[in-house]
Each structure stands twice: as C-alpha cells, then as structure tokens.
PDB file of C-alpha atoms in Angstrom:
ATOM      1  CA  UNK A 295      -8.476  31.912  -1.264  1.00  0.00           C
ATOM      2  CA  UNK A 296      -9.246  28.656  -3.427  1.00  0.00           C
ATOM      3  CA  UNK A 297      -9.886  25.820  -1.688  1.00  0.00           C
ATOM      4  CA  UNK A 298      -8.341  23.815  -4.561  1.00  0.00           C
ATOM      5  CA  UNK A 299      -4.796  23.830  -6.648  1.00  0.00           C
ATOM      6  CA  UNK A 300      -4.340  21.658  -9.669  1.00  0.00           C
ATOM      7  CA  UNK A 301      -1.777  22.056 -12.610  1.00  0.00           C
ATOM      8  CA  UNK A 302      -0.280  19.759 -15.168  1.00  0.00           C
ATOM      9  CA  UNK A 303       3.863  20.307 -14.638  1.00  0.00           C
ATOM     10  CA  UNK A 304       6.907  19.303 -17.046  1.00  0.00           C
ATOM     11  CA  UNK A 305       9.044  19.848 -13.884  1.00  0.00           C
ATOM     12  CA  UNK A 306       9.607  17.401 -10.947  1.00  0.00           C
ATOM     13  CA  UNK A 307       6.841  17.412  -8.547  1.00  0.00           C
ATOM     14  CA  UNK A 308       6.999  18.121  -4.853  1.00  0.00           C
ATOM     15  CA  UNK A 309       4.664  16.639  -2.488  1.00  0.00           C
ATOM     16  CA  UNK A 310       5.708  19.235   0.402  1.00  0.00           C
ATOM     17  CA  UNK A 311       4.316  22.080  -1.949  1.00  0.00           C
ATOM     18  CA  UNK A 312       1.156  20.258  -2.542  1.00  0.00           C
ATOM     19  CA  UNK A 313       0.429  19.008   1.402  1.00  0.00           C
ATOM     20  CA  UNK A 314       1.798  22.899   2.279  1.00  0.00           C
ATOM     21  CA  UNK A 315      -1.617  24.103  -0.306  1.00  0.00           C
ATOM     22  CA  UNK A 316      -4.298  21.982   1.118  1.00  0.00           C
ATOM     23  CA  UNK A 317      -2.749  22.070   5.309  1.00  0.00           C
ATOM     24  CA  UNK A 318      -5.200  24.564   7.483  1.00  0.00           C
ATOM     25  CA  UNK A 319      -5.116  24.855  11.260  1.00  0.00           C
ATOM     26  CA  UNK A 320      -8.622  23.354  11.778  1.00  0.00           C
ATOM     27  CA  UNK A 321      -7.024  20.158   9.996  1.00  0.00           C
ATOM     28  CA  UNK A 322      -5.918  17.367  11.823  1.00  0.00           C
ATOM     29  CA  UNK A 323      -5.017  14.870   8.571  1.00  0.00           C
ATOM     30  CA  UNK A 324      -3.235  15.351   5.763  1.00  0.00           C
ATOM     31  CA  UNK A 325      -3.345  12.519   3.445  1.00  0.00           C
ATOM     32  CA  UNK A 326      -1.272  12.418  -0.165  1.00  0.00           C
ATOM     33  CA  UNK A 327      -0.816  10.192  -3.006  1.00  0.00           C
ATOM     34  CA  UNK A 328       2.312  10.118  -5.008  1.00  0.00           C
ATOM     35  CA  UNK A 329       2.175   7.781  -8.414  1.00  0.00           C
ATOM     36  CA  UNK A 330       5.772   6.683  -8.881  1.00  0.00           C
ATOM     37  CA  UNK A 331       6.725   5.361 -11.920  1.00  0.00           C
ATOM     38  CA  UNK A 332       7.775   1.699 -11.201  1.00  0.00           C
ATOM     39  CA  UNK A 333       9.967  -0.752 -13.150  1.00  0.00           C
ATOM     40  CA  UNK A 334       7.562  -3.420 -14.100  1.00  0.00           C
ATOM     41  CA  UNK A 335       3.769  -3.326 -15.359  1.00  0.00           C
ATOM     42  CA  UNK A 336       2.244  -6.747 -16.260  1.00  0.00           C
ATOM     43  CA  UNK A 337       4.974  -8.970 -15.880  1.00  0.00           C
ATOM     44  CA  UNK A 338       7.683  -6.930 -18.229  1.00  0.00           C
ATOM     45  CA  UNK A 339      10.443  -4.892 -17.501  1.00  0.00           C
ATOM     46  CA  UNK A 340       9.593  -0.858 -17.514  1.00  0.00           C
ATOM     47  CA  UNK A 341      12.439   1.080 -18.289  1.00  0.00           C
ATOM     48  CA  UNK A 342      10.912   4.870 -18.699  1.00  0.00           C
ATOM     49  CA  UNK A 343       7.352   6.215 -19.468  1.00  0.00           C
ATOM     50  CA  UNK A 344       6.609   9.138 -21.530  1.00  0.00           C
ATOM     51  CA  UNK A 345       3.223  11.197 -20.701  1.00  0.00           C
ATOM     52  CA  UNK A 346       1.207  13.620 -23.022  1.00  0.00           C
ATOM     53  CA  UNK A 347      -1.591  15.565 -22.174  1.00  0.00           C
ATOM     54  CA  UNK A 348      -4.556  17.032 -23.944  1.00  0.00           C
ATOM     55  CA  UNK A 349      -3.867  20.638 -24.447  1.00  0.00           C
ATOM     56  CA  UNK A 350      -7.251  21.081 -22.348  1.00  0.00           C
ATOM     57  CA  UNK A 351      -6.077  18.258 -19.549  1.00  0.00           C
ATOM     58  CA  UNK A 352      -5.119  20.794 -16.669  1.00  0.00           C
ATOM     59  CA  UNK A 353      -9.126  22.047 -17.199  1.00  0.00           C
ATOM     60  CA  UNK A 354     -10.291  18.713 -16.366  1.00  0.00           C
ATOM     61  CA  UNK A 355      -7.962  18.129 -13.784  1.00  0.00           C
ATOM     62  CA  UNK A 356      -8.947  21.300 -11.671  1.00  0.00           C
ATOM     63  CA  UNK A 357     -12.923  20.776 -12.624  1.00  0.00           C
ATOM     64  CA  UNK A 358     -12.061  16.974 -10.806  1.00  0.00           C
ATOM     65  CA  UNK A 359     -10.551  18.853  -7.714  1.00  0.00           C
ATOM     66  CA  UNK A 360     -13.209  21.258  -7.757  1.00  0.00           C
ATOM     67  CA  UNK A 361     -15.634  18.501  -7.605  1.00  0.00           C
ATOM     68  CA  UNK A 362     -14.113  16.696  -5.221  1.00  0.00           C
ATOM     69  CA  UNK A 363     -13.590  19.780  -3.235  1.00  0.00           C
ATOM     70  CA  UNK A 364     -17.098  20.753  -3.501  1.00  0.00           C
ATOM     71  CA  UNK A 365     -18.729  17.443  -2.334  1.00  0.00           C
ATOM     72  CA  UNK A 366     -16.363  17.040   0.476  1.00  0.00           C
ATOM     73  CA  UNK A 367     -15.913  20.727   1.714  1.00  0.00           C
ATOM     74  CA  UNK A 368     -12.412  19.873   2.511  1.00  0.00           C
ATOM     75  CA  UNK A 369      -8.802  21.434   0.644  1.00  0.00           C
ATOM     76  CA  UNK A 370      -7.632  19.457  -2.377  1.00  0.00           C
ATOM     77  CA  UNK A 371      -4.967  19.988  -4.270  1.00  0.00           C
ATOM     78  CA  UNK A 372      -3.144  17.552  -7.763  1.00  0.00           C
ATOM     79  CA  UNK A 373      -0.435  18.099 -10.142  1.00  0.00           C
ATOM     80  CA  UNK A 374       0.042  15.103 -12.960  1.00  0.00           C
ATOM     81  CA  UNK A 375       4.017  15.896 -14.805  1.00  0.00           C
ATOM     82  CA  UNK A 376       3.713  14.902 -18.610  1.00  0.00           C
ATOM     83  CA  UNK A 377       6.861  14.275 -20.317  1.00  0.00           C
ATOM     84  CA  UNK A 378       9.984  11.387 -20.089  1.00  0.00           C
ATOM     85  CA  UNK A 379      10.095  10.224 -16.670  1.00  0.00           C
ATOM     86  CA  UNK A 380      12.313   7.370 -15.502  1.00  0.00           C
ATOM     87  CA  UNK A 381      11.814   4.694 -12.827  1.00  0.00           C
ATOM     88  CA  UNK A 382      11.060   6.552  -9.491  1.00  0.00           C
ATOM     89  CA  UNK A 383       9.689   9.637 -10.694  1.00  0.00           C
ATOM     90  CA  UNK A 384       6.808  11.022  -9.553  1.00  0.00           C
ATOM     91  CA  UNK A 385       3.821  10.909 -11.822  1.00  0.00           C
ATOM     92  CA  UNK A 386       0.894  12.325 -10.160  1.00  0.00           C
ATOM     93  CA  UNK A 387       0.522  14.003  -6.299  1.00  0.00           C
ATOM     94  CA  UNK A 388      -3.206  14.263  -5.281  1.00  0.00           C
ATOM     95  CA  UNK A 389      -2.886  15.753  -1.455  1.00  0.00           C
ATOM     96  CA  UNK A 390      -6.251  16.175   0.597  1.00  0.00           C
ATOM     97  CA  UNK A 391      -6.552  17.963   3.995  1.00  0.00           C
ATOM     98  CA  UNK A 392      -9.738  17.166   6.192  1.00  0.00           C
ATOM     99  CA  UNK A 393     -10.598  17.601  10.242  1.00  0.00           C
ATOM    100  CA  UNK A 394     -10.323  13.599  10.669  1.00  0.00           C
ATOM    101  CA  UNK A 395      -8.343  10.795   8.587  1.00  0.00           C
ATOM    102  CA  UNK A 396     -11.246   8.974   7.491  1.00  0.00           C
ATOM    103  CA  UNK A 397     -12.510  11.627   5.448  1.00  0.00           C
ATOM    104  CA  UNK A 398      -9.392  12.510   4.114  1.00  0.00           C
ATOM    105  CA  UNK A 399      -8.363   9.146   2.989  1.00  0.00           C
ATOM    106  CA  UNK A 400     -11.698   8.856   1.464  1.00  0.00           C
ATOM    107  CA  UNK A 401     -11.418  11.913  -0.538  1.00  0.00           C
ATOM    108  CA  UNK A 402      -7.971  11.165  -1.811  1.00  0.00           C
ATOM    109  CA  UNK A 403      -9.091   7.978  -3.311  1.00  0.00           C
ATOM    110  CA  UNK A 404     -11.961   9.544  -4.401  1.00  0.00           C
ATOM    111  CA  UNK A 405      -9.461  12.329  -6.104  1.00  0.00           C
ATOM    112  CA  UNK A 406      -7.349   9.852  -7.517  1.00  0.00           C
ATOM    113  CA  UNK A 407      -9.691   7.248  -8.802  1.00  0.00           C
ATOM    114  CA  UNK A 408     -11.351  10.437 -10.769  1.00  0.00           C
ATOM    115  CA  UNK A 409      -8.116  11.901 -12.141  1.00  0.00           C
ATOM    116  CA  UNK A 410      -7.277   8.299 -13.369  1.00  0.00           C
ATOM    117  CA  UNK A 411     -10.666   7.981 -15.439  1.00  0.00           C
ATOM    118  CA  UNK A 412     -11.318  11.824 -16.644  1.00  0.00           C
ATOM    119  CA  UNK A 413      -8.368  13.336 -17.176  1.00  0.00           C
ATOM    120  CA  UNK A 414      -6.901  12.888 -20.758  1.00  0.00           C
ATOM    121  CA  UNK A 415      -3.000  12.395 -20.046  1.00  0.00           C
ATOM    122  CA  UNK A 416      -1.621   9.527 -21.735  1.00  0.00           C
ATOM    123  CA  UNK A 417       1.545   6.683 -20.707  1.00  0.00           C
ATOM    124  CA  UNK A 418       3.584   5.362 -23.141  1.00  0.00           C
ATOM    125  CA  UNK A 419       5.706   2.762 -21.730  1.00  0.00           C
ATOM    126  CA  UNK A 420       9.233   2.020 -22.914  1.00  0.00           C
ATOM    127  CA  UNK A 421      10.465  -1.948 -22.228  1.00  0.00           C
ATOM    128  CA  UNK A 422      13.686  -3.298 -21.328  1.00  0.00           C
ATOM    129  CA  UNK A 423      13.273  -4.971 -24.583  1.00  0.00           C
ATOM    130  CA  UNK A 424      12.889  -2.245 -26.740  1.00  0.00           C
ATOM    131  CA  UNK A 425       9.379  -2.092 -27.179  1.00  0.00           C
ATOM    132  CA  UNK A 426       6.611   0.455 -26.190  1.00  0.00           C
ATOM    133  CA  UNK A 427       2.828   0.558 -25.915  1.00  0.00           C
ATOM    134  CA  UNK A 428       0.209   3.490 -25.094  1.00  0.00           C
ATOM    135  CA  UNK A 429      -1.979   3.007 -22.206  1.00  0.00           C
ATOM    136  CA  UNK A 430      -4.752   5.044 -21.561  1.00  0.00           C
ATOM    137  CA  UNK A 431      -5.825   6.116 -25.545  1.00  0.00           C
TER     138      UNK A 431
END
C-alpha cells in the first residue's frame, strides 16, 4: 500500500477522507491543514477565488508528498480543489500521520510550505469591488 495520496479535485474536499488515508495503528498524531478561502487578503474585501491548475499539477503535487513522505518515513496525504470557490471553502488539505506530534506537525508544514512553492495551481481573486488579480503566475 502507498504510503502517500495526493490528487487535484473539482469537488469539495473532505478532511475525514484525507486523515482516514494517512491514520495507522502505530500512530499516535494526526495532524491536518485545511486552506480556507477567507474574505479578505491585503486589506480588501475577497468575495470568491477561482483556481487553475497546470494540466501536469497533480504530478508535482504527489512527487511533493512523495518527498516529504520519503524524508520523514511517515503517511502523507494532499488534495488542492481548482475551480470557483466561495468564502469558506476548502482550498487545500495536507494531512500527516507520525508516532509523536512533533514530527507530524513538522512534516505538515514541511508539506504545505512545499505544495505552496512547487505546485503550479493558480488564485485569481474576485473583490467586493469588482476587481480581480492572479496570484501565484
């Protein structure tokens, strides 16, 4: 069995099916992080966010659990959901499963912080004044 799950979804994302993946009996910590699309990003009103992915963006997000995985011997698991997402939404679920809570908090940040800088999935943000702007090209 893999000791790592990772997909890029259109659907809603689930944190329970993500925490169920990475959960073994020899672990005594499972720590997850759930991106939630808020209503404000530097000082403006956010109103939705629209995300697009590089056709190739669900390789580089398994090659960062893999990775991450590999270093740490421990269970990882991330899905990232592309598409129009409103305020609240989840955006991105890294889960991590480890004998102790140290290490597993450490590897989810360590997940996370990775996902964030190699994997090509764009935001656009849409304003309560009408505008938008990309992040992330």
């Amino acid at each position: 069995m893999s000791a790592v799950f990772a997909d890029v979804s259109d659907r809603p994302l689930d944190p329970a099916t993500l925490d169920a993946f990475v959960w073994r009996r020899e672990a005594g910590a499972v720590v997850s992080f759930q991106g939630i699309v808020r209503d404000h990003d530097g000082g403006r009103s956010v109103v939705s966010l629209d995300y697009r992915a590089h056709p190739e963006a669900a390789d580089f997000l398994r090659r960062c659990c893999e990775e991450v995985a590999e270093r740490t011997g421990l269970r990882v698991a991330a899905v990232h959901r592309v598409g129009s997402l409103t305020i609240g939404d989840l955006a991105l679920i890294a889960s991590v499963a480890a004998p102790h809570r140290a290490e597993a908090f450490a590897a989810c940040a360590e997940l996370v912080e990775r996902i964030k800088a190699e994997v090509p999935i764009w935001k656009r943000q849409h304003f309560g004044d009408g505008a938008s702007e990309w992040v992330g090209l």
